[in-house]
PDB file of C-alpha atoms and ligand atoms in Angstrom:
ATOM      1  CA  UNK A   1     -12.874   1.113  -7.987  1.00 91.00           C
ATOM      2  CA  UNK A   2      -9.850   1.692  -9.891  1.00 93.00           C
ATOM      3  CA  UNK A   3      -6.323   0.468  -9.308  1.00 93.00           C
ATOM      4  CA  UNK A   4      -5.373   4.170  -8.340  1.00 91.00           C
ATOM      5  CA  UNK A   5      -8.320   3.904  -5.768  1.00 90.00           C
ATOM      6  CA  UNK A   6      -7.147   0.316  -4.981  1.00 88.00           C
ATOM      7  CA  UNK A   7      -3.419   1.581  -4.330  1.00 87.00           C
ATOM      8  CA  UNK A   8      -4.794   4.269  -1.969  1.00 84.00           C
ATOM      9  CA  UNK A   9      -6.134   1.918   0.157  1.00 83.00           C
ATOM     10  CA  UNK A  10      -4.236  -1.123  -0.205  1.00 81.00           C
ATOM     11  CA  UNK A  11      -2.851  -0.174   3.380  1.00 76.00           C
ATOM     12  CA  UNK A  12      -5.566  -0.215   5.347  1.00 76.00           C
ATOM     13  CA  UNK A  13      -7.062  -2.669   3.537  1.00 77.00           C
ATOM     14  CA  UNK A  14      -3.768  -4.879   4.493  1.00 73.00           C
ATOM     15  CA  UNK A  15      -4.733  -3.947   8.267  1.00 66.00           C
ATOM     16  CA  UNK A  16      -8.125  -5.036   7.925  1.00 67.00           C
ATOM     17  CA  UNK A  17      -8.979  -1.547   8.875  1.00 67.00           C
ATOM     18  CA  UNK A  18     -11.918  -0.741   5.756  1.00 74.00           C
ATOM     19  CA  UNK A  19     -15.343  -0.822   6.398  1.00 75.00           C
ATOM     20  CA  UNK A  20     -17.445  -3.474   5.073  1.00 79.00           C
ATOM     21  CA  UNK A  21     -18.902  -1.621   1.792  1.00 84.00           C
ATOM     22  CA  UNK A  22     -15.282  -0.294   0.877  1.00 83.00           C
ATOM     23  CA  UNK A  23     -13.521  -3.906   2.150  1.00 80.00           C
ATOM     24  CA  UNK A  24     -16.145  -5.966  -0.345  1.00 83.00           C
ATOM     25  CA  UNK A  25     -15.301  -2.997  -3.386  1.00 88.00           C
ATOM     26  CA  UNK A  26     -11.574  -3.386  -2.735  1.00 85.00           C
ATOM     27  CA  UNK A  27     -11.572  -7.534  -2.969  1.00 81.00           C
ATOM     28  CA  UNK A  28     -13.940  -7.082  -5.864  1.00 83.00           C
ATOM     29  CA  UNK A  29     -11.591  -4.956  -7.504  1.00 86.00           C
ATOM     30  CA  UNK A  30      -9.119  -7.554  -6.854  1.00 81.00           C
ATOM     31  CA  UNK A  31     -11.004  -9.987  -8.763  1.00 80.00           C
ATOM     32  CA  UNK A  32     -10.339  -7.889 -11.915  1.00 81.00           C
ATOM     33  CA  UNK A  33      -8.100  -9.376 -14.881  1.00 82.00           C
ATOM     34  CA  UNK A  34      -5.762  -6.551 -15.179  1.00 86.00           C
ATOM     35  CA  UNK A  35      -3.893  -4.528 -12.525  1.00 86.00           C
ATOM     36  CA  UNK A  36      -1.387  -1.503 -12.682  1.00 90.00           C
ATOM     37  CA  UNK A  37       0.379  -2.527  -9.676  1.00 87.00           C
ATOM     38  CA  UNK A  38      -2.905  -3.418  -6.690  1.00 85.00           C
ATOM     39  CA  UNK A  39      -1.107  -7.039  -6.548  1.00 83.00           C
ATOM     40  CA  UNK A  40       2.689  -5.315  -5.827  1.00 82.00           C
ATOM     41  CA  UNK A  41       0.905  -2.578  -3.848  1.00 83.00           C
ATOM     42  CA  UNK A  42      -1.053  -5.374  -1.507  1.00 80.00           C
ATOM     43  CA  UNK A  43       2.481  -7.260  -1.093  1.00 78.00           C
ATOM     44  CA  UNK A  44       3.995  -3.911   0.273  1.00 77.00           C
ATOM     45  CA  UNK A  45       1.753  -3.214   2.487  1.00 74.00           C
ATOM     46  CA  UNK A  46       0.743  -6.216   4.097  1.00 70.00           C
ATOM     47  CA  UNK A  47       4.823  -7.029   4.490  1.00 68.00           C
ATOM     48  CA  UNK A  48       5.266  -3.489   6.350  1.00 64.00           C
ATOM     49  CA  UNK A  49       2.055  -4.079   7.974  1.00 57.00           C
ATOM     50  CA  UNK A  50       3.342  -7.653   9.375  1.00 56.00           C
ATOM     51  CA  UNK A  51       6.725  -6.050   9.907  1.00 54.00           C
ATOM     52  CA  UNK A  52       5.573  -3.360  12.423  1.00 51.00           C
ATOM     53  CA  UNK A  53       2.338  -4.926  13.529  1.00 47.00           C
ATOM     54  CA  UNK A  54       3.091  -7.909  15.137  1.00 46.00           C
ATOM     55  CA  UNK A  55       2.720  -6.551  18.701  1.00 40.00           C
ATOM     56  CA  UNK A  56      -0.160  -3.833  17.208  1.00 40.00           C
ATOM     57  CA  UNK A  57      -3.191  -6.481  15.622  1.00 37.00           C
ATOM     58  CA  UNK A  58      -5.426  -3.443  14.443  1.00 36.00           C
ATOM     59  CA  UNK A  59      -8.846  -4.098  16.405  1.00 38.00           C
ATOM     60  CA  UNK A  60     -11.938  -2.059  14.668  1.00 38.00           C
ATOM     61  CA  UNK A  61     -14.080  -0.634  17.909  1.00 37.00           C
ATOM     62  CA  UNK A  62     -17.690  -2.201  18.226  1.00 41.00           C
ATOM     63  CA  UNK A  63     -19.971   0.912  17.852  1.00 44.00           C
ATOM     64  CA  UNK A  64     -22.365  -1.093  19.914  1.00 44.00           C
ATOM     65  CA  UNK A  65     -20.532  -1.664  22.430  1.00 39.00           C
ATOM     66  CA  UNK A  66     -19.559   2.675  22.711  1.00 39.00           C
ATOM     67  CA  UNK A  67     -23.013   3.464  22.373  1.00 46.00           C
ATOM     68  CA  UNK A  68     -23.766   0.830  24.961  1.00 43.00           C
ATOM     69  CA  UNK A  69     -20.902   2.786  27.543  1.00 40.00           C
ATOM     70  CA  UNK A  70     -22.389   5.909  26.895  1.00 44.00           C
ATOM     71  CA  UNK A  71     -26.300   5.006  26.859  1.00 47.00           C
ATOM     72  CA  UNK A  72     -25.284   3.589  30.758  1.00 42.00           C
ATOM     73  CA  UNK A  73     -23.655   6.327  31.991  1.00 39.00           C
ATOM     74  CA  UNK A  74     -26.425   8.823  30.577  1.00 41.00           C
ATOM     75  CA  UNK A  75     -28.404   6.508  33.097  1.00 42.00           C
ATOM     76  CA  UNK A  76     -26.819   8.056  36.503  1.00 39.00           C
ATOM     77  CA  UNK A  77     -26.364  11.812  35.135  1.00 36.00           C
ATOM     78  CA  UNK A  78     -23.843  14.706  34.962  1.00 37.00           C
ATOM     79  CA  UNK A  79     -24.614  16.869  32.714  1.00 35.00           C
ATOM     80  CA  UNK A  80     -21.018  17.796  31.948  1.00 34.00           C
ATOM     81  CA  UNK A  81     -19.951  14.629  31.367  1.00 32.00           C
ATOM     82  CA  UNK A  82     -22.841  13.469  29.108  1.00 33.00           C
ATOM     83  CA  UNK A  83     -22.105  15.790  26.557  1.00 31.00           C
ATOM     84  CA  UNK A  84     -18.601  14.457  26.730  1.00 35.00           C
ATOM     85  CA  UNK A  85     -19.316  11.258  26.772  1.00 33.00           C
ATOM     86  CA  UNK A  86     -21.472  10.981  23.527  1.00 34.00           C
ATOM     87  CA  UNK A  87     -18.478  12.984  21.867  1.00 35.00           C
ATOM     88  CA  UNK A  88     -16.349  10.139  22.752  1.00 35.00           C
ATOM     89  CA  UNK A  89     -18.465   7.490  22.077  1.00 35.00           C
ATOM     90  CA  UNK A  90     -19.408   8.924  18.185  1.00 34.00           C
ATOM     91  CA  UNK A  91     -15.484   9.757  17.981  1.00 36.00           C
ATOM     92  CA  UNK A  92     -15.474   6.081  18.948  1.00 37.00           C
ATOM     93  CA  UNK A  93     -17.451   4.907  16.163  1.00 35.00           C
ATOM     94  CA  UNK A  94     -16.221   6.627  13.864  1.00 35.00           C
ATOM     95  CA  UNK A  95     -12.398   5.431  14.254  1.00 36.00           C
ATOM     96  CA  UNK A  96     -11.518   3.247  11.393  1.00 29.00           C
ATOM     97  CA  UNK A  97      -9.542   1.129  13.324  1.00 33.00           C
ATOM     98  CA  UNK A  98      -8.118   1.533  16.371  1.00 37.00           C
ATOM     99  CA  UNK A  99      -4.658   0.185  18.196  1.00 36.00           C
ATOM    100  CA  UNK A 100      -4.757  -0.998  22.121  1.00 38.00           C
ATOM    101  CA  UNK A 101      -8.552  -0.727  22.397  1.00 42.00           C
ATOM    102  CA  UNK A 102      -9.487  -3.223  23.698  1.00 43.00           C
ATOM    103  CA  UNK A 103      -7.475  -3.563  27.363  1.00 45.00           C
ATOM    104  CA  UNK A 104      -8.955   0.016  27.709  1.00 47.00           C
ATOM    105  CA  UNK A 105     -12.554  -1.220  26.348  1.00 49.00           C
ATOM    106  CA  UNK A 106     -12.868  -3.935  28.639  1.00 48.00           C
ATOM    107  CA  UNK A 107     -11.742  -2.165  31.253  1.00 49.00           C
ATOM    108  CA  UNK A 108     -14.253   0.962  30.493  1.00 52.00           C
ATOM    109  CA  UNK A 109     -17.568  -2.069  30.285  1.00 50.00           C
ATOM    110  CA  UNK A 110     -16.390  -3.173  32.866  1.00 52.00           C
ATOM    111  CA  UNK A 111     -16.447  -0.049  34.754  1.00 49.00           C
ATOM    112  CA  UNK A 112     -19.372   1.138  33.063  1.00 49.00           C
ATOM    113  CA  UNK A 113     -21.255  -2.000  34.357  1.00 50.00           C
ATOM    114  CA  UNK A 114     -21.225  -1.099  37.820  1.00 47.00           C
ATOM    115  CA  UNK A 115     -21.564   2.699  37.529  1.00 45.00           C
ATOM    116  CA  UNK A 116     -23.406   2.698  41.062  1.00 45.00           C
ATOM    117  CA  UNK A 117     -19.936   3.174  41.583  1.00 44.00           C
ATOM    118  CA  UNK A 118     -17.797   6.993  42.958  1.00 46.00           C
ATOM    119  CA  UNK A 119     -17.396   9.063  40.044  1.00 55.00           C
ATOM    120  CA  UNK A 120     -13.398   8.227  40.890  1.00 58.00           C
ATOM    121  CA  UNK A 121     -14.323   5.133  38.776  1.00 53.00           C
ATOM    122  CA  UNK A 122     -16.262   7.120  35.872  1.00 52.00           C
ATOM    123  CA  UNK A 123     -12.945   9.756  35.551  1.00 61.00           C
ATOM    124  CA  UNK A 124     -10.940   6.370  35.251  1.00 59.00           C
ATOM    125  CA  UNK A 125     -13.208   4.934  32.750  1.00 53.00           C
ATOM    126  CA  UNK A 126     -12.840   8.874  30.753  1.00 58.00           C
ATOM    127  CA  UNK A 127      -9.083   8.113  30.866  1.00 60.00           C
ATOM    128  CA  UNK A 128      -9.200   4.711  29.240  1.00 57.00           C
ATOM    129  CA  UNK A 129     -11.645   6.095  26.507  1.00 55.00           C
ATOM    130  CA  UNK A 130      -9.566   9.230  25.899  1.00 57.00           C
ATOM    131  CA  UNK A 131      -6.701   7.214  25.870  1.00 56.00           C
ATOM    132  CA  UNK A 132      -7.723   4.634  23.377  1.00 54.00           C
ATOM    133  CA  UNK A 133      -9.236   7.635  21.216  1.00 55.00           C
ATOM    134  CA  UNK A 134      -6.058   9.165  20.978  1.00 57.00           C
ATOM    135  CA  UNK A 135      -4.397   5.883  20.048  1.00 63.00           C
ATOM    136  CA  UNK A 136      -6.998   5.588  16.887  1.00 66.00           C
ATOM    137  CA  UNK A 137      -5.837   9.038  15.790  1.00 71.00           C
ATOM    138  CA  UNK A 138      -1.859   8.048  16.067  1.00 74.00           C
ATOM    139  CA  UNK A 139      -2.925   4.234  14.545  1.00 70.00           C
ATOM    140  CA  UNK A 140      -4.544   6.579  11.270  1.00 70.00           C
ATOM    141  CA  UNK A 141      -1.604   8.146  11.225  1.00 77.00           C
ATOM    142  CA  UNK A 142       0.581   5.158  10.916  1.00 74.00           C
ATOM    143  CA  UNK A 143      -1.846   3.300   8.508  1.00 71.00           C
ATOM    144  CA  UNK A 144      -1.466   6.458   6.216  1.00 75.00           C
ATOM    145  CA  UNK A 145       2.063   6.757   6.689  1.00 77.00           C
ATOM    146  CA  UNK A 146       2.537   2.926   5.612  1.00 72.00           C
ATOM    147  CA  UNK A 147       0.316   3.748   2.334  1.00 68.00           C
ATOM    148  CA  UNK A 148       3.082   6.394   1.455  1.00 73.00           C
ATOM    149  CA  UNK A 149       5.531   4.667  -0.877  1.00 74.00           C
ATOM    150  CA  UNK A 150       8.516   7.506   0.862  1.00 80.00           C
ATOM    151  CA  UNK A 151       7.681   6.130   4.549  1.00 80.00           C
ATOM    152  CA  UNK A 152      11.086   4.099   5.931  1.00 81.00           C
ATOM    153  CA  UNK A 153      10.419   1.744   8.240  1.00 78.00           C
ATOM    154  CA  UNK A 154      13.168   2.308  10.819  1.00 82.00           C
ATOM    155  CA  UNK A 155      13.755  -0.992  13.388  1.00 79.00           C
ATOM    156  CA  UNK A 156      15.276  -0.235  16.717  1.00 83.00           C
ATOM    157  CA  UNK A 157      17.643  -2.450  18.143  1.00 80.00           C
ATOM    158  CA  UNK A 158      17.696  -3.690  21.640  1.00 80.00           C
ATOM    159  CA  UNK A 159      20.962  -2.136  23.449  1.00 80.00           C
ATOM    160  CA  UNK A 160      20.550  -4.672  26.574  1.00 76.00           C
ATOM    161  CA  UNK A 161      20.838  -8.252  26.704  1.00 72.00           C
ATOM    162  CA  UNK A 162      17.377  -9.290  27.751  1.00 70.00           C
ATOM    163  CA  UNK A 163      15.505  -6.155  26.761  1.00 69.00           C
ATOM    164  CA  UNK A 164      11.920  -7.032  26.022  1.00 75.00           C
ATOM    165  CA  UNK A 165      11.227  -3.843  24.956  1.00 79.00           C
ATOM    166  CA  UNK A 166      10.782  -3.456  21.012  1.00 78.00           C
ATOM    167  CA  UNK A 167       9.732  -0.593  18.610  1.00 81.00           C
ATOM    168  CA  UNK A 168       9.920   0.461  14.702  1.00 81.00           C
ATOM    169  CA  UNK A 169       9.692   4.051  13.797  1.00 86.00           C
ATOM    170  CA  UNK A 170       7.400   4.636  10.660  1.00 84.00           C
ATOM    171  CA  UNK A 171       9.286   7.860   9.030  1.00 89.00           C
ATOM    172  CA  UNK A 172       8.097   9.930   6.440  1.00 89.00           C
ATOM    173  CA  UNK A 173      11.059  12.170   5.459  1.00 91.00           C
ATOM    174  CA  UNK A 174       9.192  14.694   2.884  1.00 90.00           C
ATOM    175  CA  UNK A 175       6.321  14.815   4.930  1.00 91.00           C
ATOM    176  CA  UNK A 176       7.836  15.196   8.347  1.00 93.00           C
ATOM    177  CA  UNK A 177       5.870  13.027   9.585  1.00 92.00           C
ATOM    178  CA  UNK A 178       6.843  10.031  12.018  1.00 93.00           C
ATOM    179  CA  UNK A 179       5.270   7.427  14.478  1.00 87.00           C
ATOM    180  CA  UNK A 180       6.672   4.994  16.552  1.00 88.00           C
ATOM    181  CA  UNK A 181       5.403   1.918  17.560  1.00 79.00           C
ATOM    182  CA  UNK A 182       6.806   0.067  20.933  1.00 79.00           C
ATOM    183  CA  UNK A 183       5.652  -2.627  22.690  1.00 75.00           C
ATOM    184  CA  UNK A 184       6.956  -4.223  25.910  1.00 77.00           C
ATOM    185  CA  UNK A 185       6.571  -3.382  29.924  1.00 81.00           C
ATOM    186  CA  UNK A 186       6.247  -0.276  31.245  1.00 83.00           C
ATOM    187  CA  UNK A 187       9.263   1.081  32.774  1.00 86.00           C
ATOM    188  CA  UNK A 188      10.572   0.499  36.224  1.00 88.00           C
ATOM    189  CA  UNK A 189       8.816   2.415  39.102  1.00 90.00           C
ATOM    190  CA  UNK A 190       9.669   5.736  39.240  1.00 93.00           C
ATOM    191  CA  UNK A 191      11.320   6.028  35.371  1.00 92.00           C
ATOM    192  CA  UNK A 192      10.087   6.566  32.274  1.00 92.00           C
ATOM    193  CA  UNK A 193      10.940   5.688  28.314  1.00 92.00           C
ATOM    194  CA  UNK A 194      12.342   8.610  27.076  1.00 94.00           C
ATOM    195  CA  UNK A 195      12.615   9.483  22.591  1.00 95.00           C
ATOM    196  CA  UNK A 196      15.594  10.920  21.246  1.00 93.00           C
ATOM    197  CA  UNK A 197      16.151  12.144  18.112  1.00 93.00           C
ATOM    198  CA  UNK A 198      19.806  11.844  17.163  1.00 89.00           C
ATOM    199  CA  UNK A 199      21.206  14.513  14.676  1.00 87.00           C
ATOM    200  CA  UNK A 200      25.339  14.432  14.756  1.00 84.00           C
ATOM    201  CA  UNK A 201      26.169  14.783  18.152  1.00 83.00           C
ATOM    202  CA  UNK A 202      23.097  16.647  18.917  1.00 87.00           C
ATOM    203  CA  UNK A 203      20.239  14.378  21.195  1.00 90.00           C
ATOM    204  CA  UNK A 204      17.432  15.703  20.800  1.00 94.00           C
ATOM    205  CA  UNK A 205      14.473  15.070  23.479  1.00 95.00           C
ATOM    206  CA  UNK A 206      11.576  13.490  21.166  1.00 95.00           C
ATOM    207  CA  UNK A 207       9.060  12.795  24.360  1.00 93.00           C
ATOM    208  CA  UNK A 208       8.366  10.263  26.982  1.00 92.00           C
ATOM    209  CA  UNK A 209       7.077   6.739  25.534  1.00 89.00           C
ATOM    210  CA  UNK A 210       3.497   5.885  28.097  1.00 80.00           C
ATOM    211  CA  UNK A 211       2.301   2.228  27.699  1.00 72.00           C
ATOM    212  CA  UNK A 212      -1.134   1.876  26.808  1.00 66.00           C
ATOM    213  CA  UNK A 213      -2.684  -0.467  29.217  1.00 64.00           C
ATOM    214  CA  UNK A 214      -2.592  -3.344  26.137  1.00 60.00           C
ATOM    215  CA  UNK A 215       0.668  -3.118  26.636  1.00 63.00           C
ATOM    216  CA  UNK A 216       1.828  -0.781  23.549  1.00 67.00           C
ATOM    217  CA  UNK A 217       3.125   2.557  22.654  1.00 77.00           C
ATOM    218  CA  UNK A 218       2.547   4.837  19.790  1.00 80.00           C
ATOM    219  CA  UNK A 219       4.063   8.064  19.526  1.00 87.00           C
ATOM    220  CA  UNK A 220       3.858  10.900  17.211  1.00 90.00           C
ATOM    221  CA  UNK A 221       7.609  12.300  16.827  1.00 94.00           C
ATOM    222  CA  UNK A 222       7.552  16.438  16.510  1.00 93.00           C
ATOM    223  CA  UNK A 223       7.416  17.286  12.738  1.00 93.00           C
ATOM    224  CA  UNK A 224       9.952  20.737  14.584  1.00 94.00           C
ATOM    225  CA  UNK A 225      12.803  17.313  14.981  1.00 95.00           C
ATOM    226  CA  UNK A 226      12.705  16.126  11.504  1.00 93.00           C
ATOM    227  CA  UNK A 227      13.501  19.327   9.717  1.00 89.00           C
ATOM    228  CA  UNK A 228      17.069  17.942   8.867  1.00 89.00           C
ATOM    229  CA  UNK A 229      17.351  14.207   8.361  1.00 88.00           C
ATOM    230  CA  UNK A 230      18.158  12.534  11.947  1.00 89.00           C
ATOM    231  CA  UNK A 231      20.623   9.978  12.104  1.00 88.00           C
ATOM    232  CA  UNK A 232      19.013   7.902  14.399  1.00 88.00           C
ATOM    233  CA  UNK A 233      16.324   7.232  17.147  1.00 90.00           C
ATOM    234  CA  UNK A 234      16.739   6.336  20.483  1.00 90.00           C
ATOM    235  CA  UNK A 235      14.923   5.134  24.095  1.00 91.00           C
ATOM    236  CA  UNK A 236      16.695   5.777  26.922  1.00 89.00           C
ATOM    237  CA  UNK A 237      15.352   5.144  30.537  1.00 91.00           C
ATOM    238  CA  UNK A 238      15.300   8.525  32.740  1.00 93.00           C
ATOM    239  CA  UNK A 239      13.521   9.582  36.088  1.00 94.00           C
ATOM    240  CA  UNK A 240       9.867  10.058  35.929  1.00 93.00           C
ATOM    241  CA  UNK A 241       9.299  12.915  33.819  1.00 93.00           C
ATOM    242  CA  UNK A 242      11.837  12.547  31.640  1.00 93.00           C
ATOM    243  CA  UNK A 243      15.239  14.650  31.434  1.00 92.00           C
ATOM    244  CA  UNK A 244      16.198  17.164  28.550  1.00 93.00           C
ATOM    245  CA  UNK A 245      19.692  15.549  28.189  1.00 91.00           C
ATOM    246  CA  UNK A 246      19.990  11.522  28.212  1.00 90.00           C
ATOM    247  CA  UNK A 247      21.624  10.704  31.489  1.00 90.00           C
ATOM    248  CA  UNK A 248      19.920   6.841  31.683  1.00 87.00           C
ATOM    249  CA  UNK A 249      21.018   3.229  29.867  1.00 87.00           C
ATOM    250  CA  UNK A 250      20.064   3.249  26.094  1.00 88.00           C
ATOM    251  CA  UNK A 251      17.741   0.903  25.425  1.00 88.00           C
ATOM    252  CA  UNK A 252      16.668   0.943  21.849  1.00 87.00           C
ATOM    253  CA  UNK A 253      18.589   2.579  18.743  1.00 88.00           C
ATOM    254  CA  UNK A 254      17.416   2.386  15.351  1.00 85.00           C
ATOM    255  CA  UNK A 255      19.779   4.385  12.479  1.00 85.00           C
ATOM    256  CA  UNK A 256      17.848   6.255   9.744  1.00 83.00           C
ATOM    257  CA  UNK A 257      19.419   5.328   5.917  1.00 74.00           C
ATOM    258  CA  UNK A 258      20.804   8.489   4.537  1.00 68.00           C
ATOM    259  CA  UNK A 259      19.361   8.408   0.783  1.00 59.00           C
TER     260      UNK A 259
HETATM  261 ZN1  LIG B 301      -6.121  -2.801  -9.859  1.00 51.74          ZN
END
């Protein structure tokens, strides 16, 4: 490996996110006498990383334990949903590492174990899996975006005395590229965490914020809302479904630095 290679990685291998073979070439490469920049490039990441993963710990998925899910429910049949299943469960194995799993993987075993069960309970497990799949696509996405030396980490700011609620915006200006992170409880009954981007005086409706049942939200921003450099980001809480103008208290704001 060479300390281009190394930098490349030096994210994920921050998150403890590498396989095995690549993990043991990175810290071997680490054992080199001279660097152009791997030591600086480790420091970065694993800072940002701690920085914006303190409520995320990056969990790798057990392949074992996806094969075992879908090897059980081939055992009471469907064909529809076998073909799906063993999509998910590959897809599954083949996530790098992968953000809020494991609520949603214990809760799929667990379902999975008694699969005697209404197939009420098997669309519920489908829903955790698909859920936890797409938060390994949005956690890639982050771990990339941190490996980008132009990615601003942008902190938002509680707006209410006793929020619990907190989230960092990884934002990737040239790229247009941007994911939050939140973690907290889900909203009160009947609302719902909704993004704004802010642009002058111009809110822009970014999407509602759903917490994964470990407890944390990630959220891809729309590339369409960073075409101009925002100012800011905001959560506001609105009815269920969200509104397209906020009308509910501001909970988090987090200003972009204008470069
Ligand atoms: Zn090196």
């Amino acid at each position: 490996m060479t300390c281009v290679e190394f930098k490349e990685i030096a994210a994920l291998f921050a998150a403890g996110a590498l396989d095995p073979p690549e993990r043991s070439a990175a810290e071997q490469h680490l054992g080199e006498p001279t660097h152009d920049g791997c030591f600086e490039a480790l420091r970065r990441a694993s800072d940002t990383w701690d920085a914006v993963g303190r409520s995320l710990p990056p969990l790798r998925p057990d392949a074992r334990v996806w094969q075992g899910i879908a090897s059980r429910i081939e055992q009471k049949p469907r064909a529809a949903a076998i073909r799906t299943w063993t999509g998910w469960a590959v897809a599954a194995a083949l996530a790098l590492a992968v953000v809020g799993v494991q609520g949603a993987r214990i809760r799929a075993e667990r379902r999975a174990a008694t699969l005697g069960a209404a197939s009420a309970e098997r669309d519920q497990c489908a829903r955790d899996l698909a859920e936890a799949r797409s938060d390994a696509v949005l956690q890639r996405e982050a771990l990339a975006l941190l490996a980008s030396p132009s990615t601003q980490v942008v902190a938002l700011a509680p707006q209410q005395a006793g929020a619990s609620i907190t989230a960092r915006a990884l934002v990737n200006l040239p790229s247009r590229a941007a994911v939050l992170y939140a973690a907290g409880p889900p909203a009160p009954s009947g609302k719902d965490y909704e993004l704004w981007v802010i642009r002058g005086d111009k809110k822009l409706p970014a999407g509602l914020l759903r917490t994964q049942p470990s407890g944390a939200i990630l959220a891809r921003i729309d590339p369409a809302l960073l075409s101009e450099t925002p100012d800011a980001l905001a959560v506001t809480v609105e009815s269920a479904g969200g509104a397209p103008q906020p009308l509910g208290p501001i909970v988090l704001v987090g200003a972009l630095p204008h470069t």
